[in-house]
Amino acid sequence: MDGQSFGAAGLSGDFEEGNYSSSLPKSSAISHKLASILSTSFASTELRDVLRSLDEKGIQNTPETRRRLRLDAQKEVIDRNGDIIQDFGHVAEQLQRIGSTITSLNRCCEDMRQHVAAAQRETGPVLEEATNLLRQKQEAETKKQLLEAFKQHFIISDDDLEVLTSTAVVVDDKFFATLARLKKIHADCQILLGSESQQLGLELMDKSSKQLNAAFQKLYRWIQKEFKTLNLENPQINASIRRSLRVLAERPTLFQSCLDFFAESRERNLSDSFYAALTGSSSYLPEDSTTKPIDYYAHEPLRFVGDMLAWTHSATVSEREALEVLFISEGDEIAKGIRAGIESEPWLQETTEAFDGRKSLEQLVNRDLAGVARALRQRVEQAIQSDDDPVLAYKIANLIDFYRVTFVRLLGSESSVVGTLATLRESALRQYRKTMQEFVNAVPAQTRRASLDLSIPEFLSEALLRLRELMKSYDSSLSPTESREEEFQPILADSLDPFLEICASMAENLDEPSTGIYSINCLIAAKLTLQAYEFTSDRISEIDDTIDEYASNLVDYQHAFFLHTSGLHPLLVALASLSDSGEDLRKIPNYEPFQPQALADASQILDDFLPSALMDAMENLKRLKSSKMAEEITAEAANRFCEDFQFVEGKLAAADELLEGEVADEMDGVEGEEKKPPLRALFPRTSGEIKVLLS
């Protein structure tokens, strides 16, 4: 059956039913129903479900079936509603039983609630007491934890205390770690002093202070013990000692005592090492066969002093480098420790200066070398006094001054070693001046006479040789360039001036020109010796001035020699007081030197003098060691002689000219009277000829 046929059948059935019931709705109701049926869509899901349900029941599309369809459907609905009612009856019975059960449960719960309330009333005090006990237990545990933490922080264990104070336990990293913890405990005790537990803070601070003092005492004694066996020559100095010194610096008093002990120990060791270097043996050090004893191999005083000073300098450099590693290599940690110690010990603030690492290092090295300085002074003074050579004494003084300047750069000017070297230098200079004065006094009286050739005396030659050695030694010194000349003046005053003064006194006993020649020879020898070095320029200038004075005297002597030997001197003397006036010129022929015969003789003497004039003049200066100076002196005297001759020549020419004019006027009209010859005719030489002959 399909839906369309079933719908048509249903429609016809409805019409048939309308035929049997006249009481059905009227035609309008039918029309409405028809419209409703006709408007029903066969595509509706509900309709399709109904049709599917009918199809599943297998209902045949017959008129009987169509007539009973509604009744069957209603019956089926009623049956099913009855089943539902029956099922709800069973549900109601079950609900009644559940209600009874719930009521029973409520009664049980109420009973239990009453029992619980009674139990609560009975157990309340017990629970409250248990709660209090638990709270007290928690508080006790908290206090226990606090006590454990306090004990762990503020209390040093017996094992740690043994590490800090027992001398049987070595000083190692554990010692320093425990000491750092103890210092922190001591610092934290100050916090307790600001809280309510002041008494506890005081007790702990007192206890920690005693423990700190004991720890620092152990550290102090350990450092002293290490210092006794410390080998500073070892490039790998124990790091524990450096660390210990930095820590001990927090106790300035102990640190200073430790430095004093170290200085004394090093002073003994260095003194013994110096003695071993001198003699090759020592009571403390093992004998070293490779070392040559200075006493045995340095026979010369200069080498002996030099070797001792070189050893001292080497030892000082090594000592300084080792102490730098020991005290300064870690920066300013020691200075920080001392500042911390001063802050913890306020009574030291006024007596303790700020720690200067470099200055303290120089002072410590200076103290270490105190014994060496004393032995060095004794040995050097013996070496200075052992020889009477002033040059040797001066070389030793310069050598000592060289090392003095070196030690000033190394240890500072306030060092006792520098003071010792300054004293030794003064001692060497005193010995130099003393022996030099002995040389001056040793010049015998019989040798204080000039030799025939006017050469420099032997004592001056020896003095100049010594001076050359002195200047060579001084040139190698470290004297500042700007003051070298000034500093060398005392040496010249001791080594040169006394001998030049003896030469000057010897020259005073000679006649001219020997006085000037001898003096110049001595001065030139001194000048040639001084010219080798720049720091004698001022003294050379002084000598040049003195030589010029003596040379001027020799020029005067040579000039006088020319005048007297040439016969020009009487003419020059006669003309010296005359002027160029006519009256004075007329007097010239009347003077004795200008009489015809006298003037002719003077001319002849001049002619005889001129050919060998220069040779004769140079003969006067043949003992002058500087031929160049002799030539210059003679040339200067010759020039002055030419000027004098030109003066005489001019006077004679002017007189002839004046007299010739007057005689010509007087002789007019007078015949047969003989005229006097002109002055120039009797003295014909000209200044040009003289210059040529004397050039």
XYZ file of C-alpha atoms in Angstrom:
695
model
C 0.000 0.000 0.000
C 1.353 3.410 -0.841
C 0.494 6.611 0.803
C -1.536 8.002 -2.064
C -3.982 5.021 -2.244
C -4.316 4.957 1.551
C -5.123 8.647 1.561
C -7.792 8.242 -1.060
C -9.269 5.292 0.763
C -9.278 7.233 3.957
C -11.011 10.068 2.197
C -13.709 7.783 0.773
C -14.206 6.179 4.155
C -14.743 9.566 5.669
C -17.363 10.268 3.097
C -19.027 6.974 3.794
C -19.156 7.707 7.442
C -20.794 10.964 6.559
C -23.493 9.022 4.868
C -24.314 7.146 8.096
C -24.273 9.969 10.511
C -26.625 12.778 10.035
C -25.475 14.348 13.293
C -21.942 15.084 11.975
C -20.823 18.639 11.523
C -22.443 20.569 8.826
C -21.145 21.139 5.356
C -18.922 23.976 6.503
C -17.055 21.660 8.871
C -16.685 19.143 6.135
C -15.384 21.790 3.860
C -12.881 22.852 6.462
C -11.752 19.303 7.030
C -11.453 18.719 3.312
C -9.395 21.843 2.989
C -7.201 20.669 5.830
C -6.765 17.220 4.285
C -6.125 18.629 0.875
C -3.546 21.068 2.253
C -1.615 18.261 3.946
C 1.742 17.719 2.260
C 2.791 14.178 1.671
C 6.365 15.305 2.150
C 5.692 16.035 5.873
C 7.937 14.050 8.196
C 5.098 13.310 10.677
C 2.853 11.971 7.971
C 5.610 9.850 6.633
C 6.277 8.456 10.111
C 2.561 7.581 10.524
C 2.450 5.856 7.219
C 5.668 3.989 8.029
C 4.143 2.867 11.354
C 0.982 1.592 9.629
C 3.119 -0.138 7.073
C 5.101 -1.895 9.776
C 1.876 -3.253 11.364
C 0.872 -4.863 8.125
C -2.634 -3.363 8.037
C -4.493 -4.042 4.870
C -6.260 -1.171 3.164
C -9.832 -2.509 3.408
C -13.028 -0.744 4.249
C -13.274 -2.656 7.538
C -9.806 -1.698 8.456
C -10.423 1.904 7.590
C -13.612 1.920 9.689
C -11.885 0.403 12.743
C -8.643 2.328 12.349
C -9.590 5.037 14.873
C -11.020 2.570 17.341
C -7.962 0.344 17.136
C -5.688 3.335 17.617
C -7.615 4.564 20.626
C -7.660 1.064 22.131
C -3.942 0.745 21.699
C -3.471 4.108 23.413
C -5.698 3.057 26.298
C -3.796 -0.221 26.715
C -0.540 1.505 26.792
C -1.764 4.093 29.276
C -2.878 1.223 31.492
C 0.547 -0.306 31.352
C 2.024 3.013 32.309
C -0.320 3.383 35.272
C 0.572 -0.103 36.441
C 4.250 0.718 36.212
C 3.748 3.956 38.173
C 2.026 1.893 40.867
C 5.153 -0.148 41.321
C 7.146 3.082 41.434
C 4.875 4.449 44.142
C 5.392 1.360 46.205
C 9.131 1.674 45.856
C 8.976 5.371 46.839
C 7.043 4.453 49.964
C 9.687 1.935 50.916
C 12.406 4.559 50.222
C 10.595 7.097 52.395
C 10.474 4.590 55.227
C 14.188 3.933 54.801
C 14.979 7.650 54.780
C 12.970 8.143 57.939
C 14.897 5.317 59.582
C 18.154 6.856 58.403
C 17.184 10.251 59.820
C 16.555 8.687 63.177
C 19.945 6.939 63.031
C 21.667 10.199 62.040
C 20.034 12.041 64.859
C 21.195 9.368 67.277
C 24.710 9.565 65.858
C 24.619 13.356 66.057
C 23.729 13.118 69.705
C 26.526 10.600 70.279
C 29.014 12.852 68.436
C 27.991 15.903 70.442
C 28.437 13.907 73.628
C 31.832 12.683 72.398
C 32.815 16.255 71.546
C 31.850 17.404 74.979
C 33.903 14.613 76.493
C 37.006 14.993 74.157
C 37.072 18.857 73.972
C 39.504 19.385 76.871
C 41.738 16.624 75.586
C 41.840 18.144 72.105
C 42.538 21.587 73.517
C 45.361 20.184 75.617
C 46.710 18.337 72.563
C 46.545 21.542 70.521
C 48.491 23.384 73.194
C 51.032 20.599 73.306
C 51.411 20.687 69.538
C 51.842 24.461 69.605
C 54.410 24.171 72.374
C 56.191 21.466 70.409
C 56.315 23.675 67.327
C 57.651 26.576 69.390
C 60.247 24.275 70.964
C 61.308 23.038 67.540
C 61.541 26.636 66.271
C 63.650 27.584 69.282
C 65.770 24.528 68.730
C 66.332 25.514 65.108
C 67.161 29.062 66.162
C 69.523 27.782 68.803
C 71.195 25.472 66.317
C 71.516 28.310 63.808
C 72.832 30.650 66.530
C 75.271 28.042 67.736
C 76.413 27.276 64.205
C 76.946 30.980 63.479
C 78.279 32.353 66.757
C 79.993 29.371 68.375
C 83.354 27.981 67.246
C 83.622 24.235 67.576
C 86.396 22.637 69.564
C 88.006 21.291 66.394
C 88.008 24.739 64.766
C 89.289 26.296 67.974
C 92.160 23.826 67.980
C 92.959 24.788 64.399
C 93.092 28.449 65.440
C 95.110 28.151 68.634
C 97.066 24.898 68.679
C 100.686 25.180 67.566
C 100.607 21.513 66.613
C 98.207 22.275 63.765
C 99.790 23.874 60.702
C 98.627 27.193 59.312
C 96.773 26.333 56.132
C 93.645 27.287 54.227
C 91.442 25.836 56.946
C 93.099 28.114 59.498
C 92.425 31.209 57.407
C 88.851 30.122 56.653
C 88.175 29.547 60.364
C 89.830 32.851 61.249
C 87.665 34.671 58.699
C 84.570 33.045 60.242
C 85.695 34.071 63.730
C 86.225 37.660 62.573
C 82.718 37.668 61.105
C 81.354 36.345 64.416
C 83.159 39.140 66.238
C 81.708 41.719 63.871
C 78.190 40.245 64.141
C 78.367 40.460 67.933
C 78.071 44.210 67.552
C 74.623 43.635 66.085
C 73.651 41.773 69.240
C 74.775 44.738 71.310
C 72.130 46.815 69.593
C 69.381 44.306 70.379
C 67.784 43.156 73.619
C 70.506 40.484 74.074
C 73.238 42.871 75.120
C 74.599 40.574 77.813
C 74.843 37.711 75.349
C 76.525 40.021 72.828
C 79.072 41.162 75.407
C 79.873 37.610 76.445
C 80.230 36.432 72.860
C 82.326 39.469 71.917
C 84.642 38.911 74.862
C 84.971 35.237 74.011
C 85.566 35.886 70.299
C 88.123 38.612 71.121
C 90.139 36.182 73.237
C 89.938 33.579 70.501
C 91.011 36.132 67.876
C 93.972 37.210 69.989
C 95.013 33.593 70.442
C 94.685 32.980 66.691
C 96.772 36.049 65.813
C 99.378 35.035 68.373
C 99.630 31.622 66.743
C 99.907 33.264 63.327
C 102.578 35.652 64.657
C 104.667 32.825 66.088
C 104.253 30.773 62.919
C 105.454 33.664 60.729
C 108.481 34.158 62.986
C 109.286 30.484 62.663
C 108.975 30.657 58.885
C 111.128 33.785 58.724
C 113.985 31.889 60.369
C 114.158 29.457 57.452
C 112.890 31.738 54.694
C 115.040 31.796 51.555
C 114.415 35.056 49.729
C 116.596 33.920 46.842
C 113.951 31.321 46.055
C 111.757 32.838 43.304
C 108.762 30.856 44.542
C 108.275 32.274 48.006
C 105.644 30.423 50.049
C 102.245 31.904 49.269
C 101.108 31.099 52.823
C 103.622 33.600 54.225
C 102.315 36.371 51.968
C 98.765 35.538 52.968
C 99.740 35.363 56.628
C 101.371 38.794 56.473
C 98.266 40.311 54.894
C 96.117 38.827 57.667
C 98.568 39.748 60.454
C 98.525 43.352 59.223
C 95.139 43.630 60.940
C 97.127 43.663 64.180
C 99.562 46.568 63.569
C 101.490 45.918 66.782
C 102.106 42.256 65.980
C 102.795 43.115 62.355
C 105.441 45.673 63.348
C 107.014 43.239 65.805
C 107.104 40.655 63.050
C 108.786 43.146 60.716
C 111.335 43.962 63.425
C 112.099 40.290 63.891
C 112.329 39.819 60.136
C 114.671 42.804 59.791
C 116.945 41.490 62.523
C 116.991 38.043 60.952
C 117.702 39.390 57.476
C 120.372 41.729 58.855
C 122.200 38.752 60.360
C 121.833 36.699 57.191
C 123.011 39.483 54.899
C 125.918 40.361 57.180
C 126.980 36.742 57.188
C 126.577 36.546 53.409
C 128.735 39.664 53.048
C 131.381 38.143 55.276
C 131.232 34.953 53.217
C 131.657 36.978 50.013
C 134.735 38.649 51.518
C 136.432 35.606 53.012
C 134.799 32.613 51.325
C 133.671 31.085 54.632
C 130.773 31.505 57.021
C 129.657 30.041 60.308
C 126.045 29.820 59.108
C 126.215 29.336 55.352
C 127.692 26.301 53.559
C 130.976 26.943 51.801
C 130.610 27.608 48.068
C 133.680 26.590 46.061
C 132.466 28.487 42.980
C 132.579 31.858 44.759
C 135.861 33.765 44.710
C 136.515 35.568 48.010
C 136.927 39.301 47.477
C 139.732 39.498 50.043
C 141.846 36.993 48.112
C 141.251 38.065 44.533
C 140.765 41.835 44.712
C 144.287 42.995 45.552
C 143.909 46.555 44.270
C 142.016 48.907 46.605
C 139.841 50.239 43.773
C 138.811 46.773 42.654
C 138.363 45.699 46.258
C 135.993 48.605 46.958
C 134.235 48.124 43.628
C 133.625 44.426 44.257
C 132.225 45.127 47.718
C 129.936 47.864 46.403
C 128.834 45.670 43.498
C 127.994 42.834 45.912
C 126.084 45.254 48.130
C 124.137 46.611 45.171
C 123.317 43.116 43.905
C 122.199 42.043 47.378
C 120.077 45.175 47.726
C 118.346 44.627 44.391
C 117.666 40.982 45.230
C 116.419 41.914 48.699
C 114.123 44.595 47.329
C 112.684 42.353 44.618
C 112.078 39.539 47.118
C 110.431 41.878 49.623
C 108.272 43.359 46.871
C 106.977 39.857 46.162
C 106.518 39.277 49.876
C 104.860 42.552 50.893
C 103.648 44.480 47.834
C 102.832 41.932 45.124
C 99.253 41.669 46.402
C 98.556 45.361 45.913
C 97.453 47.364 48.930
C 96.066 44.425 50.895
C 98.526 45.005 53.742
C 97.594 48.687 53.868
C 93.922 47.720 54.023
C 94.672 45.288 56.827
C 96.569 47.930 58.823
C 93.749 50.443 58.353
C 91.277 47.815 59.574
C 93.533 47.089 62.556
C 93.778 50.785 63.455
C 89.994 51.072 63.264
C 89.676 48.100 65.626
C 92.346 49.533 67.964
C 91.544 53.267 68.208
C 94.384 53.914 70.659
C 96.829 53.342 67.757
C 95.397 56.077 65.560
C 97.550 58.835 67.025
C 100.801 56.829 67.083
C 100.506 54.937 63.802
C 101.070 56.712 60.508
C 99.286 55.816 57.304
C 100.935 52.780 55.766
C 102.947 53.567 52.626
C 103.965 50.305 50.962
C 106.889 51.689 48.962
C 108.247 53.759 51.817
C 107.946 50.846 54.241
C 109.665 48.590 51.732
C 112.610 51.009 51.463
C 112.829 51.266 55.251
C 112.749 47.492 55.641
C 115.456 46.967 53.001
C 117.467 49.708 54.702
C 117.207 47.934 58.061
C 118.146 44.619 56.468
C 121.320 46.196 55.091
C 122.353 47.963 58.315
C 124.897 45.283 59.247
C 126.289 45.164 55.715
C 126.624 48.967 55.764
C 128.661 48.874 58.970
C 131.006 46.186 57.653
C 131.241 47.960 54.302
C 132.194 51.230 55.967
C 134.941 49.591 57.979
C 136.422 47.758 54.996
C 136.243 50.738 52.627
C 137.855 53.072 55.142
C 140.680 50.564 55.539
C 141.100 50.443 51.758
C 141.134 54.250 51.542
C 143.776 54.593 54.239
C 145.927 51.793 52.839
C 147.296 53.799 49.896
C 148.824 57.269 49.567
C 147.917 57.777 45.930
C 145.552 60.776 45.622
C 144.320 59.578 42.213
C 143.315 56.262 43.714
C 141.550 58.008 46.596
C 139.660 60.204 44.129
C 138.710 57.239 41.935
C 137.376 55.484 45.014
C 135.410 58.636 45.912
C 133.903 58.759 42.406
C 133.110 55.057 42.512
C 131.403 55.479 45.872
C 129.471 58.482 44.546
C 128.326 56.441 41.540
C 126.872 53.803 43.838
C 125.495 56.497 46.146
C 123.420 57.924 43.275
C 122.339 54.400 42.356
C 121.252 53.638 45.923
C 119.350 56.942 46.129
C 117.240 55.790 43.180
C 116.849 52.372 44.740
C 116.216 53.173 48.425
C 115.651 56.930 48.619
C 117.847 59.702 49.937
C 116.999 58.975 53.594
C 118.512 55.490 53.524
C 121.306 54.745 55.999
C 123.176 52.978 53.199
C 123.129 56.231 51.231
C 124.342 58.067 54.345
C 127.139 55.546 54.799
C 128.224 55.956 51.179
C 128.138 59.746 51.516
C 130.359 59.502 54.606
C 132.751 57.163 52.791
C 132.905 59.535 49.831
C 133.835 62.412 52.128
C 136.469 60.205 53.761
C 137.939 59.354 50.346
C 137.974 63.026 49.363
C 139.701 63.937 52.620
C 142.317 61.296 51.906
C 142.659 62.687 48.389
C 143.176 66.253 49.633
C 145.551 65.085 52.330
C 147.760 63.083 49.979
C 147.623 65.822 47.355
C 148.833 68.353 49.903
C 151.609 65.952 50.812
C 152.661 65.909 47.159
C 152.701 69.719 47.136
C 154.750 69.845 50.298
C 157.065 67.177 48.962
C 158.324 69.392 46.116
C 161.977 69.930 47.201
C 163.407 73.420 47.441
C 166.310 72.616 45.090
C 163.878 71.674 42.344
C 162.047 74.974 42.660
C 164.362 76.522 40.071
C 163.558 76.674 36.386
C 165.670 74.641 33.991
C 167.850 76.333 31.386
C 165.453 75.462 28.551
C 162.541 76.843 30.623
C 160.584 73.586 30.173
C 157.906 72.663 32.695
C 159.276 71.129 35.888
C 158.999 67.442 36.575
C 156.615 67.901 39.503
C 154.204 69.787 37.225
C 154.396 66.996 34.628
C 153.527 64.482 37.311
C 150.750 66.717 38.601
C 149.290 66.998 35.081
C 149.427 63.228 34.668
C 147.530 62.844 37.926
C 145.101 65.536 36.812
C 144.472 63.664 33.572
C 143.578 60.550 35.549
C 141.356 62.585 37.852
C 139.496 64.137 34.940
C 139.060 60.754 33.300
C 137.590 59.402 36.509
C 135.332 62.422 36.978
C 134.119 62.233 33.381
C 132.747 58.748 34.035
C 130.837 59.874 37.134
C 127.090 60.559 37.316
C 127.401 64.252 38.143
C 124.655 66.412 36.576
C 125.737 68.049 33.332
C 124.711 71.532 34.421
C 126.862 71.429 37.562
C 129.814 69.307 36.435
C 132.132 72.263 35.914
C 131.290 73.842 39.251
C 131.749 70.541 41.112
C 135.161 69.966 39.502
C 136.572 73.328 40.594
C 137.605 72.054 44.072
C 139.521 69.214 42.397
C 141.428 71.708 40.255
C 142.064 73.833 43.304
C 143.679 70.842 45.029
C 145.443 69.099 42.141
C 146.523 71.955 39.826
C 146.496 75.366 41.471
C 149.193 74.654 44.132
C 151.637 73.457 41.478
C 150.906 76.404 39.215
C 151.497 78.705 42.169
C 154.913 77.077 42.739
C 155.701 77.586 39.053
C 154.633 81.228 39.295
C 156.929 81.775 42.282
C 159.753 80.126 40.370
C 159.124 82.455 37.411
C 159.399 85.499 39.624
C 163.077 84.710 40.198
C 163.847 84.844 36.464
C 164.666 87.775 34.203
C 162.678 88.862 31.195
C 161.780 87.307 28.877
C 162.393 84.087 30.807
C 159.656 84.911 33.316
C 156.975 85.156 30.662
C 158.296 82.215 28.642
C 158.471 79.916 31.654
C 155.017 80.947 32.861
C 153.481 80.494 29.438
C 155.109 77.079 29.026
C 153.605 75.915 32.324
C 150.193 77.378 31.553
C 150.093 75.916 28.048
C 150.915 72.461 29.424
C 148.069 72.813 31.916
C 145.720 74.078 29.192
C 146.527 71.171 26.861
C 145.732 68.766 29.691
C 142.426 70.478 30.483
C 141.261 70.755 26.875
C 140.375 67.066 26.696
C 137.144 67.592 28.691
C 134.283 70.066 28.457
C 133.828 70.581 32.188
C 137.096 72.601 32.366
C 136.076 75.373 29.953
C 135.914 78.078 32.634
C 139.360 77.219 33.955
C 140.738 77.171 30.392
C 139.332 80.677 29.896
C 141.117 81.836 33.047
C 144.375 80.282 31.856
C 143.953 81.942 28.450
C 143.579 85.321 30.142
C 146.743 84.725 32.171
C 148.626 83.589 29.059
C 147.470 86.741 27.268
C 148.920 88.849 30.073
C 152.293 87.122 29.857
C 152.173 87.274 26.058
C 151.514 91.017 26.254
C 154.631 91.395 28.402
C 156.632 89.419 25.844
C 155.303 91.652 23.072
C 156.552 94.647 25.049
C 159.916 92.957 25.483
C 160.215 92.153 21.786
C 159.116 95.651 20.880
C 161.805 97.109 23.127
C 164.278 94.704 21.556
C 163.406 96.013 18.090
C 163.689 99.650 19.205
C 167.048 99.321 20.969
C 168.700 96.961 18.490
C 167.609 99.005 15.465
C 168.865 102.284 16.944
C 165.388 103.798 16.612
C 164.870 104.223 20.314
C 166.880 107.532 20.732
C 165.064 109.076 17.777
C 161.668 107.961 19.103
C 162.411 109.297 22.583
C 163.506 112.681 21.166
C 160.386 113.000 19.012
C 157.901 111.666 21.570
C 157.331 115.028 23.270
C 157.058 117.081 20.030
C 153.836 118.064 18.367
C 153.166 118.736 14.700
C 153.496 122.529 15.079
C 156.075 124.363 13.045
C 157.888 125.513 16.119
C 158.433 121.935 17.354
C 159.358 120.729 13.865
C 162.093 123.431 13.598
C 163.658 122.071 16.818
C 164.226 118.578 15.441
C 167.586 119.274 13.636
C 168.926 120.810 16.810
C 168.494 117.610 18.888
C 171.591 115.485 19.333
C 170.168 112.295 17.748
C 169.340 114.259 14.590
C 172.755 115.717 14.024
C 174.068 114.664 10.613
C 176.662 112.268 11.898
C 174.451 110.803 14.632
C 171.553 110.399 12.223
C 173.801 108.745 9.643
C 175.092 106.343 12.288
C 171.510 105.518 13.314
C 170.680 104.814 9.693
C 173.651 102.492 9.433
C 172.668 100.661 12.614
C 169.164 100.228 11.175
C 170.539 98.831 7.945
C 172.678 96.361 9.865
C 169.675 95.322 12.052
C 167.025 94.756 9.432
C 168.407 91.667 7.594
C 168.444 89.488 10.723
C 165.902 91.348 12.831
C 163.231 88.627 12.846
C 165.730 85.845 13.432
C 167.312 87.723 16.304
C 163.881 88.445 17.798
C 162.773 84.807 17.451
C 165.978 83.781 19.165
C 164.723 85.584 22.251
C 161.656 83.315 22.320
C 163.288 80.055 21.250
C 162.581 78.492 24.667
C 158.860 79.176 24.298
C 157.356 75.747 23.595
C 154.652 77.151 21.337
C 156.400 78.297 18.156
C 153.137 79.639 16.857
C 152.750 81.892 19.865
C 156.382 83.000 19.502
C 155.685 83.991 15.907
C 152.513 85.823 16.891
C 154.279 87.706 19.689
C 157.159 88.660 17.401
C 154.795 89.705 14.618
C 152.845 91.906 17.036
C 156.094 93.518 18.253
C 157.216 94.041 14.634
C 153.945 95.767 13.782
C 154.380 98.100 16.724
C 157.974 98.757 15.615
C 156.723 99.614 12.102
C 154.218 102.025 13.609
C 157.034 103.673 15.601
C 159.232 103.913 12.499
C 156.337 105.414 10.530
C 155.952 108.009 13.282
C 159.669 108.931 13.102
C 159.528 108.953 9.324
C 156.592 111.318 9.313
C 158.235 113.718 11.739
C 161.451 113.814 9.724
C 159.624 114.355 6.436
C 157.528 117.188 7.903
C 160.631 118.848 9.363
C 162.519 118.607 6.020
C 159.602 120.112 4.156
C 159.306 123.014 6.569
C 163.043 123.688 6.767
C 163.604 123.464 3.011
C 161.050 126.253 2.394
C 162.540 128.530 5.003
C 166.133 127.935 3.892
C 165.192 128.661 0.276
C 163.847 132.083 1.274
C 166.888 132.897 3.400
C 169.406 131.809 0.751
C 167.946 133.958 -2.010
C 170.697 136.407 -3.004
C 173.280 134.550 -0.882
C 175.657 132.600 -3.060
C 178.410 130.164 -2.195
C 177.116 129.180 1.287
C 176.867 125.356 1.799
C 173.416 124.006 2.729
C 172.782 121.245 5.330
C 171.588 117.944 3.923
C 167.893 117.042 4.595
C 167.125 114.688 7.477
C 165.568 112.132 5.161
C 168.723 112.070 3.111
C 170.662 110.987 6.156
C 167.894 108.542 7.256
C 166.543 107.269 3.945
C 164.699 104.057 4.966
C 160.930 104.121 4.395
C 158.193 102.444 6.405
C 157.251 100.345 3.396
C 160.716 98.867 3.248
C 160.649 98.163 6.976
C 157.314 96.328 6.704
C 158.631 94.239 3.834
C 161.811 93.316 5.678
C 159.961 92.514 8.939
C 157.017 90.691 7.380
